Coordinates of C-alpha atoms and ligand atoms in Angstrom, one line a residue:
M1 CA -29.3 19.7 -13.7
T2 CA -30.9 19.8 -17.2
Y3 CA -33.5 17.2 -18.1
L4 CA -34.8 16.3 -21.5
I5 CA -38.1 14.5 -21.2
R6 CA -38.9 12.6 -24.4
G7 CA -42.4 11.8 -25.6
A8 CA -44.6 12.9 -22.6
S9 CA -48.3 13.4 -23.1
I10 CA -49.1 16.8 -21.6
L11 CA -52.5 16.5 -19.9
G12 CA -53.2 13.5 -22.2
G13 CA -52.3 15.3 -25.4
D14 CA -50.0 14.2 -28.3
P15 CA -46.5 13.1 -27.2
T16 CA -44.0 15.9 -27.0
D17 CA -40.6 16.6 -25.5
L18 CA -40.0 18.9 -22.5
L19 CA -36.7 20.6 -21.6
L20 CA -36.2 21.5 -18.0
R21 CA -33.3 23.9 -17.4
D22 CA -32.4 26.4 -14.7
G23 CA -35.6 25.7 -12.8
V24 CA -38.0 26.5 -15.6
I25 CA -39.6 24.7 -18.6
A26 CA -37.1 25.9 -21.2
G27 CA -38.6 24.2 -24.2
I28 CA -41.6 22.2 -25.4
G29 CA -41.8 20.5 -28.8
T30 CA -41.0 17.4 -30.8
G31 CA -37.4 16.5 -31.5
L32 CA -35.7 18.8 -29.0
A33 CA -32.0 18.2 -28.8
E34 CA -29.9 19.2 -25.8
D35 CA -27.0 17.9 -23.8
A36 CA -29.0 16.8 -20.9
E37 CA -30.1 13.8 -18.8
T38 CA -32.7 12.2 -21.0
I39 CA -35.9 10.6 -19.6
D40 CA -38.0 8.3 -21.8
A41 CA -41.6 9.3 -21.0
T42 CA -43.4 7.3 -23.6
G43 CA -46.9 6.5 -22.4
L44 CA -46.6 8.9 -19.4
I45 CA -48.9 11.8 -18.7
A46 CA -47.2 15.1 -17.8
L47 CA -49.1 17.1 -15.2
P48 CA -48.2 20.3 -13.4
G49 CA -46.8 19.7 -9.9
L50 CA -49.7 18.9 -7.6
V51 CA -50.6 21.3 -4.7
D52 CA -52.2 20.0 -1.5
L53 CA -54.2 22.5 0.5
H54 CA -54.6 20.1 3.4
T55 CA -51.7 18.2 4.8
H56 CA -50.8 17.3 8.4
L57 CA -47.0 17.2 8.7
R58 CA -47.1 16.8 12.5
E59 CA -43.9 18.7 13.2
P60 CA -43.4 20.4 15.6
G61 CA -44.6 18.1 18.4
R62 CA -45.5 14.7 17.0
E63 CA -42.3 13.7 15.2
D64 CA -43.1 10.1 16.1
A65 CA -45.9 10.3 13.5
E66 CA -44.4 12.5 10.8
T67 CA -41.8 15.2 10.2
V68 CA -41.6 17.9 7.7
L69 CA -38.9 15.9 5.9
T70 CA -40.8 12.5 5.8
G71 CA -44.2 14.2 5.0
T72 CA -42.8 16.1 2.1
Q73 CA -41.0 13.0 0.9
A74 CA -44.4 11.2 0.9
A75 CA -45.8 14.3 -1.0
A76 CA -43.1 14.1 -3.7
M77 CA -43.8 10.4 -4.1
G78 CA -47.4 11.3 -4.7
G79 CA -46.6 13.9 -7.3
F80 CA -46.9 17.0 -5.1
T81 CA -44.6 20.0 -5.3
A82 CA -46.4 22.1 -2.8
V83 CA -48.2 21.3 0.4
H84 CA -50.1 23.4 2.9
A85 CA -49.2 22.3 6.5
M86 CA -52.1 22.3 8.9
A87 CA -51.8 24.3 12.1
N88 CA -52.8 21.6 14.7
T89 CA -49.2 20.9 15.8
E90 CA -47.7 21.1 19.3
P91 CA -47.2 24.0 19.8
V92 CA -50.0 25.1 17.6
A93 CA -49.1 27.2 14.6
D94 CA -50.8 30.3 15.9
T95 CA -47.8 32.7 15.9
A96 CA -45.3 34.1 13.4
G97 CA -42.6 32.1 15.2
V98 CA -44.2 28.7 14.7
V99 CA -45.3 29.2 11.0
E100 CA -41.8 30.5 10.2
Q101 CA -40.3 27.4 11.8
V102 CA -42.4 25.1 9.6
W103 CA -41.7 27.1 6.5
R104 CA -38.0 27.0 7.2
L105 CA -38.1 23.2 7.8
G106 CA -39.8 22.8 4.4
R107 CA -37.0 24.7 2.7
E108 CA -34.3 22.8 4.4
A109 CA -35.9 19.4 3.5
G110 CA -36.2 20.5 -0.2
Y111 CA -38.8 17.9 -1.4
C112 CA -41.8 20.3 -1.6
D113 CA -42.5 23.9 -1.0
V114 CA -44.3 24.0 2.4
Y115 CA -46.9 26.7 3.0
P116 CA -47.9 26.8 6.7
I117 CA -51.5 27.3 7.5
G118 CA -52.1 29.6 10.5
A119 CA -54.5 28.8 13.3
V120 CA -57.6 30.9 13.5
T121 CA -57.8 30.9 17.3
V122 CA -55.1 30.8 20.0
G123 CA -54.1 27.2 20.7
L124 CA -57.1 26.1 18.6
G125 CA -59.0 27.0 21.7
G126 CA -61.9 28.5 19.9
T127 CA -62.2 31.6 22.2
Q128 CA -59.6 34.2 21.1
L129 CA -58.5 35.2 17.6
A130 CA -54.8 34.3 16.9
E131 CA -52.3 36.8 15.5
L132 CA -53.5 36.4 11.9
G133 CA -51.8 39.6 10.7
A134 CA -48.5 38.7 12.2
M135 CA -48.6 35.3 10.5
A136 CA -49.6 36.9 7.2
D137 CA -46.7 39.4 7.5
S138 CA -44.1 36.7 8.5
A139 CA -41.5 35.1 6.2
A140 CA -44.1 32.3 5.8
R141 CA -46.6 34.8 4.2
V142 CA -49.6 32.8 5.5
R143 CA -52.8 33.2 3.5
V144 CA -54.8 30.2 4.7
F145 CA -56.1 30.0 8.2
S146 CA -57.7 27.0 9.9
D147 CA -58.4 25.4 13.2
D148 CA -58.7 22.1 11.3
G149 CA -59.3 19.2 13.6
K150 CA -61.6 21.5 15.4
C151 CA -64.4 23.7 14.1
V152 CA -64.5 27.4 14.6
S153 CA -68.0 27.0 16.0
D154 CA -68.4 30.4 17.6
A155 CA -70.2 32.5 15.0
V156 CA -68.8 35.8 16.3
L157 CA -65.2 34.5 16.1
M158 CA -65.8 33.1 12.6
R159 CA -67.2 36.4 11.5
R160 CA -64.2 38.3 12.9
A161 CA -61.8 35.9 11.3
L162 CA -63.5 36.3 7.9
E163 CA -63.4 40.1 8.3
Y164 CA -59.7 40.1 9.4
V165 CA -58.3 38.0 6.5
K166 CA -59.8 40.4 3.9
A167 CA -56.9 42.8 4.6
F168 CA -54.4 40.5 3.0
D169 CA -56.6 38.5 0.7
G170 CA -56.5 35.5 3.0
V171 CA -59.1 32.7 3.4
V172 CA -60.5 30.9 6.4
A173 CA -60.6 27.1 5.8
Q174 CA -63.3 25.7 8.0
H175 CA -63.4 22.2 9.5
A176 CA -67.2 22.0 9.5
Q177 CA -68.3 20.0 12.6
E178 CA -71.0 21.3 14.9
P179 CA -69.5 20.2 18.2
R180 CA -72.7 19.6 20.2
L181 CA -74.2 17.4 17.4
T182 CA -71.1 15.3 17.3
E183 CA -70.2 14.7 20.9
G184 CA -68.7 11.2 21.1
A185 CA -69.5 10.6 17.4
Q186 CA -67.6 7.7 15.9
M187 CA -69.0 7.0 12.4
N188 CA -71.6 8.2 9.9
E189 CA -75.1 8.3 11.5
G190 CA -77.4 5.9 9.8
E191 CA -78.9 2.4 10.0
L192 CA -75.4 0.9 10.1
S193 CA -74.2 3.0 13.1
G194 CA -77.2 1.8 15.0
R195 CA -76.5 -1.8 14.1
L196 CA -72.8 -1.6 15.0
G197 CA -73.5 0.3 18.3
L198 CA -71.2 3.2 17.3
A199 CA -72.3 6.7 18.1
G200 CA -73.6 8.4 14.9
W201 CA -72.2 11.5 13.2
P202 CA -75.1 13.1 11.5
A203 CA -74.7 14.8 8.1
V204 CA -76.5 17.9 9.5
A205 CA -73.6 18.5 11.9
E206 CA -71.4 19.3 8.8
E207 CA -74.1 20.9 6.7
A208 CA -75.4 23.3 9.4
I209 CA -71.9 24.9 9.8
I210 CA -71.3 25.1 6.1
A211 CA -74.6 26.8 5.6
R212 CA -73.9 29.3 8.4
D213 CA -70.4 30.0 7.2
C214 CA -71.6 30.6 3.6
L215 CA -74.0 33.2 5.0
L216 CA -71.3 34.8 7.1
A217 CA -68.8 34.9 4.2
A218 CA -71.5 36.6 2.0
H219 CA -72.4 39.0 4.8
V220 CA -68.9 40.3 5.3
G221 CA -67.8 39.9 1.7
S222 CA -64.9 37.5 2.5
R223 CA -63.4 34.2 1.3
L224 CA -64.5 30.9 2.8
H225 CA -63.0 27.5 2.0
V226 CA -64.7 24.4 3.2
C227 CA -62.4 21.5 4.2
H228 CA -63.2 17.9 3.4
V229 CA -66.8 18.1 2.3
S230 CA -68.3 14.6 2.9
T231 CA -72.1 14.7 2.4
A232 CA -74.5 15.1 -0.6
G233 CA -76.2 17.9 1.4
S234 CA -72.9 19.8 1.8
V235 CA -72.3 19.7 -1.9
E236 CA -75.8 21.1 -2.5
I237 CA -75.2 24.0 -0.1
V238 CA -71.9 24.9 -1.7
R239 CA -73.6 24.7 -5.1
Q240 CA -76.3 27.2 -4.0
A241 CA -73.7 29.5 -2.5
K242 CA -71.8 29.6 -5.8
E243 CA -75.0 30.2 -7.7
K244 CA -75.4 33.3 -5.6
G245 CA -71.9 34.4 -6.5
W246 CA -70.6 34.1 -3.0
N247 CA -66.8 33.6 -2.6
V248 CA -66.9 30.0 -1.4
T249 CA -64.6 27.2 -2.4
A250 CA -64.6 23.5 -1.2
E251 CA -62.5 20.4 -1.2
A252 CA -63.1 16.7 -1.3
C253 CA -60.7 14.1 0.0
P254 CA -59.7 11.0 -2.0
H255 CA -61.0 8.6 0.7
H256 CA -64.4 10.3 0.6
L257 CA -64.4 9.8 -3.2
L258 CA -63.8 6.0 -2.9
L259 CA -64.6 4.5 0.5
T260 CA -68.0 4.2 2.3
D261 CA -69.2 3.7 5.8
E262 CA -69.7 0.0 5.2
L263 CA -66.1 -0.4 6.1
A264 CA -66.8 0.5 9.7
S265 CA -68.4 -2.9 10.0
T266 CA -64.9 -4.3 10.1
Y267 CA -64.3 -2.3 13.3
D268 CA -60.8 -1.7 12.0
P269 CA -59.9 1.9 13.0
I270 CA -57.8 2.2 9.9
F271 CA -61.1 3.4 8.4
K272 CA -61.8 5.9 11.2
V273 CA -61.6 9.4 9.9
N274 CA -63.0 12.9 10.5
P275 CA -65.4 13.6 8.9
P276 CA -66.4 10.0 8.7
L277 CA -66.8 7.8 5.6
R278 CA -70.3 8.3 4.4
S279 CA -72.9 6.4 2.3
A280 CA -72.5 5.4 -1.4
A281 CA -75.0 8.1 -2.3
D282 CA -72.8 10.7 -0.7
V283 CA -69.7 9.4 -2.6
E284 CA -71.7 9.7 -5.8
A285 CA -72.7 13.3 -5.0
L286 CA -69.1 14.2 -4.2
R287 CA -67.8 12.8 -7.5
A288 CA -70.5 14.7 -9.4
G289 CA -69.7 17.9 -7.5
L290 CA -66.0 17.5 -8.3
A291 CA -66.8 16.9 -11.9
D292 CA -69.0 19.9 -12.4
G293 CA -66.7 22.2 -10.3
T294 CA -69.0 22.7 -7.3
I295 CA -66.1 21.0 -5.4
D296 CA -63.1 23.0 -6.5
I297 CA -60.3 20.8 -5.4
V298 CA -59.1 17.4 -4.1
A299 CA -57.1 17.8 -0.9
T300 CA -55.6 14.8 0.9
D301 CA -56.1 15.5 4.6
H302 CA -53.0 13.3 4.9
A303 CA -53.1 12.5 8.7
P304 CA -50.3 10.3 9.9
H305 CA -50.6 8.4 13.2
P306 CA -48.2 6.0 14.9
H307 CA -49.5 2.5 15.1
E308 CA -50.3 2.7 18.9
D309 CA -52.8 5.5 18.1
K310 CA -54.6 3.3 15.5
D311 CA -53.9 -0.2 16.6
C312 CA -56.6 -0.3 19.3
E313 CA -60.3 -0.5 19.6
W314 CA -62.4 1.7 17.4
A315 CA -63.6 4.2 20.0
A316 CA -60.1 4.8 21.4
A317 CA -58.4 5.2 18.0
A318 CA -57.3 8.5 16.5
F319 CA -59.1 9.9 13.5
G320 CA -57.3 10.1 10.2
M321 CA -55.5 8.3 7.4
L322 CA -52.5 8.7 5.1
G323 CA -53.3 10.2 1.7
L324 CA -50.4 11.9 -0.2
E325 CA -49.0 8.9 -2.0
T326 CA -52.3 7.5 -3.2
A327 CA -54.3 10.6 -4.1
L328 CA -53.6 10.7 -7.8
S329 CA -54.3 6.9 -8.2
I330 CA -57.7 7.4 -6.4
V331 CA -58.6 10.3 -8.6
Q332 CA -57.8 8.2 -11.6
E333 CA -59.9 5.3 -10.3
T334 CA -62.9 7.4 -9.2
M335 CA -62.9 10.3 -11.7
V336 CA -60.7 9.7 -14.8
D337 CA -61.4 6.1 -15.6
P338 CA -65.2 6.5 -15.2
G339 CA -65.0 9.5 -17.6
L340 CA -66.0 12.1 -15.0
L341 CA -62.8 14.2 -15.4
D342 CA -60.1 14.3 -18.0
W343 CA -56.4 15.0 -17.3
A344 CA -56.9 18.8 -17.8
G345 CA -59.6 18.5 -15.1
V346 CA -57.2 16.7 -12.9
A347 CA -54.6 19.5 -13.4
D348 CA -57.2 22.0 -12.4
R349 CA -58.6 20.2 -9.3
L350 CA -55.1 19.1 -8.0
S351 CA -52.9 22.0 -9.1
Y352 CA -54.3 25.2 -10.5
A353 CA -57.3 25.6 -8.2
P354 CA -55.6 24.7 -4.9
A355 CA -52.7 27.1 -5.7
R356 CA -55.3 29.8 -6.5
I357 CA -57.2 29.3 -3.3
G358 CA -54.0 29.3 -1.2
R359 CA -52.7 32.4 -3.2
V360 CA -49.5 30.6 -4.1
S361 CA -48.2 32.3 -7.2
D362 CA -45.2 30.0 -7.8
H363 CA -47.2 26.8 -8.2
G364 CA -50.3 25.7 -10.1
Q365 CA -49.4 27.1 -13.5
P366 CA -50.1 25.4 -16.8
I367 CA -47.2 23.5 -18.4
A368 CA -45.7 26.2 -20.7
E369 CA -42.3 27.5 -21.8
G370 CA -41.0 29.9 -19.1
A371 CA -43.2 28.4 -16.3
P372 CA -41.5 27.1 -13.2
A373 CA -40.5 23.5 -13.8
H374 CA -42.9 21.9 -11.3
L375 CA -43.9 18.7 -13.0
V376 CA -45.2 15.1 -12.5
L377 CA -44.8 12.2 -14.9
Y378 CA -47.5 9.7 -14.3
D379 CA -48.1 6.2 -15.7
P380 CA -51.9 5.6 -15.8
S381 CA -51.5 2.2 -17.4
V382 CA -50.0 0.2 -14.6
R383 CA -51.9 -1.3 -11.6
R384 CA -50.2 -1.7 -8.2
V385 CA -51.2 -3.3 -4.9
I386 CA -50.7 -0.9 -2.0
D387 CA -48.2 -2.1 0.6
A388 CA -48.2 0.1 3.8
G389 CA -44.6 -0.8 4.3
D390 CA -43.6 1.0 1.1
S391 CA -44.7 4.4 2.3
A392 CA -42.3 7.3 2.6
S393 CA -44.3 8.5 5.5
L394 CA -43.2 7.7 9.0
S395 CA -46.6 6.3 9.7
R396 CA -48.4 3.3 8.2
N397 CA -52.1 4.1 8.5
T398 CA -53.1 3.8 4.9
P399 CA -56.7 2.4 4.4
Y400 CA -55.7 1.1 1.0
A401 CA -53.2 -1.6 2.1
G402 CA -53.8 -4.7 0.0
R403 CA -56.0 -2.9 -2.4
E404 CA -55.2 -2.6 -6.1
L405 CA -55.1 0.9 -7.5
P406 CA -54.3 2.2 -11.0
G407 CA -51.4 4.4 -11.9
R408 CA -48.0 5.3 -10.5
V409 CA -46.0 8.5 -10.1
V410 CA -42.8 7.9 -12.1
A411 CA -41.1 11.3 -11.6
T412 CA -41.6 14.6 -9.8
F413 CA -39.7 17.8 -10.4
L414 CA -39.5 20.8 -8.1
R415 CA -38.0 23.8 -9.9
G416 CA -36.5 21.5 -12.4
R417 CA -34.8 19.3 -9.8
A418 CA -36.0 15.7 -9.6
T419 CA -37.4 14.7 -6.2
V420 CA -38.6 11.4 -7.5
L421 CA -37.2 9.4 -10.5
D422 CA -38.1 5.9 -11.6
G423 CA -40.7 5.9 -8.9
K424 CA -38.1 6.3 -6.2
L425 CA -37.1 9.3 -4.0
C426 CA -34.0 11.1 -5.1
Ligands
ZN501 ZN1 -60.4 18.5 9.4

């Protein structure tokens, strides 16, 4: 299929035409003529295909919550062309066999390129290093390793993992949660948790692990990535590590850029997430950190759950919320519209930088002639009310239902093939 996109604004620049042919961007310029399917992109922003470094696709094992097919369909609807699938599946993605299965399912589905993340420890058990080398050498070519959902809290294991991944330029993505400091924790620790009678989750439980891991990464000369940074103190620690020239990167999630712990007062578990929603001051620090590059990327932590795991009392409910289909709108709302980030900055934080951290060479490239045709067309001028029932995900646990958000993904192209057109799945 050949597409001629008319009048798109690349990263917010002057309108131009884009020709997508044979999987690549074959031409950029005004007044292009070609026998092709023509798309009127007047008023639309063209961005490189988004790359998510933190997605839970749930398959294998929890196909009642999400499958590789439905998760990548949700990703395409959100403008993503590549997602990294977290390892906390059943069985855990801790062998070459499981990561190759997930990788293959992604290719068969065809909506997004799926890059499996390998577990750091066997069964996420936190006691024995998984076969990192075998996963790196597999057909899935794993470069990102994480026990996400659980913290690699044993300092010796964390050190060994950081040392091991150096051999193939891998990175350890840490879910920073000191387990003893968060036993039974339900929400951000503060005045509100005391008032609501929910066990508090102190900021220091996240910050202590991040500080330790930055020191470990510097000590062994390896690459550390910090998942879902949620506190002002964490931003400050990452900032200091970067000032020292240490190889540390960090992500923020859309929900931590928008929502605060005040929502816990509803006792609605739709707002229960790990790490928890924090204070307004933390939200402000995250936005500033993302703007100045201390926080390298936005990652969704898309965490689908069937309603029986969320539709219960707060303490019994699962942690996590959907994120793929609303990420770009929330970045517009929290970063672009207030003037903290321009569209070139959005392309960096949601495409170039996550691809670079994940060592994905086929994604996250600037929109240029000859580049792979991974592309999003986005309309920033519309506003829409989020309806959970509209989601392409198998699950419905969006915290934004009923909320009005700006922007809409109009089209997504993966290697020049439309996965989304007119805001609908192809
Ligand atoms: Zn996590």
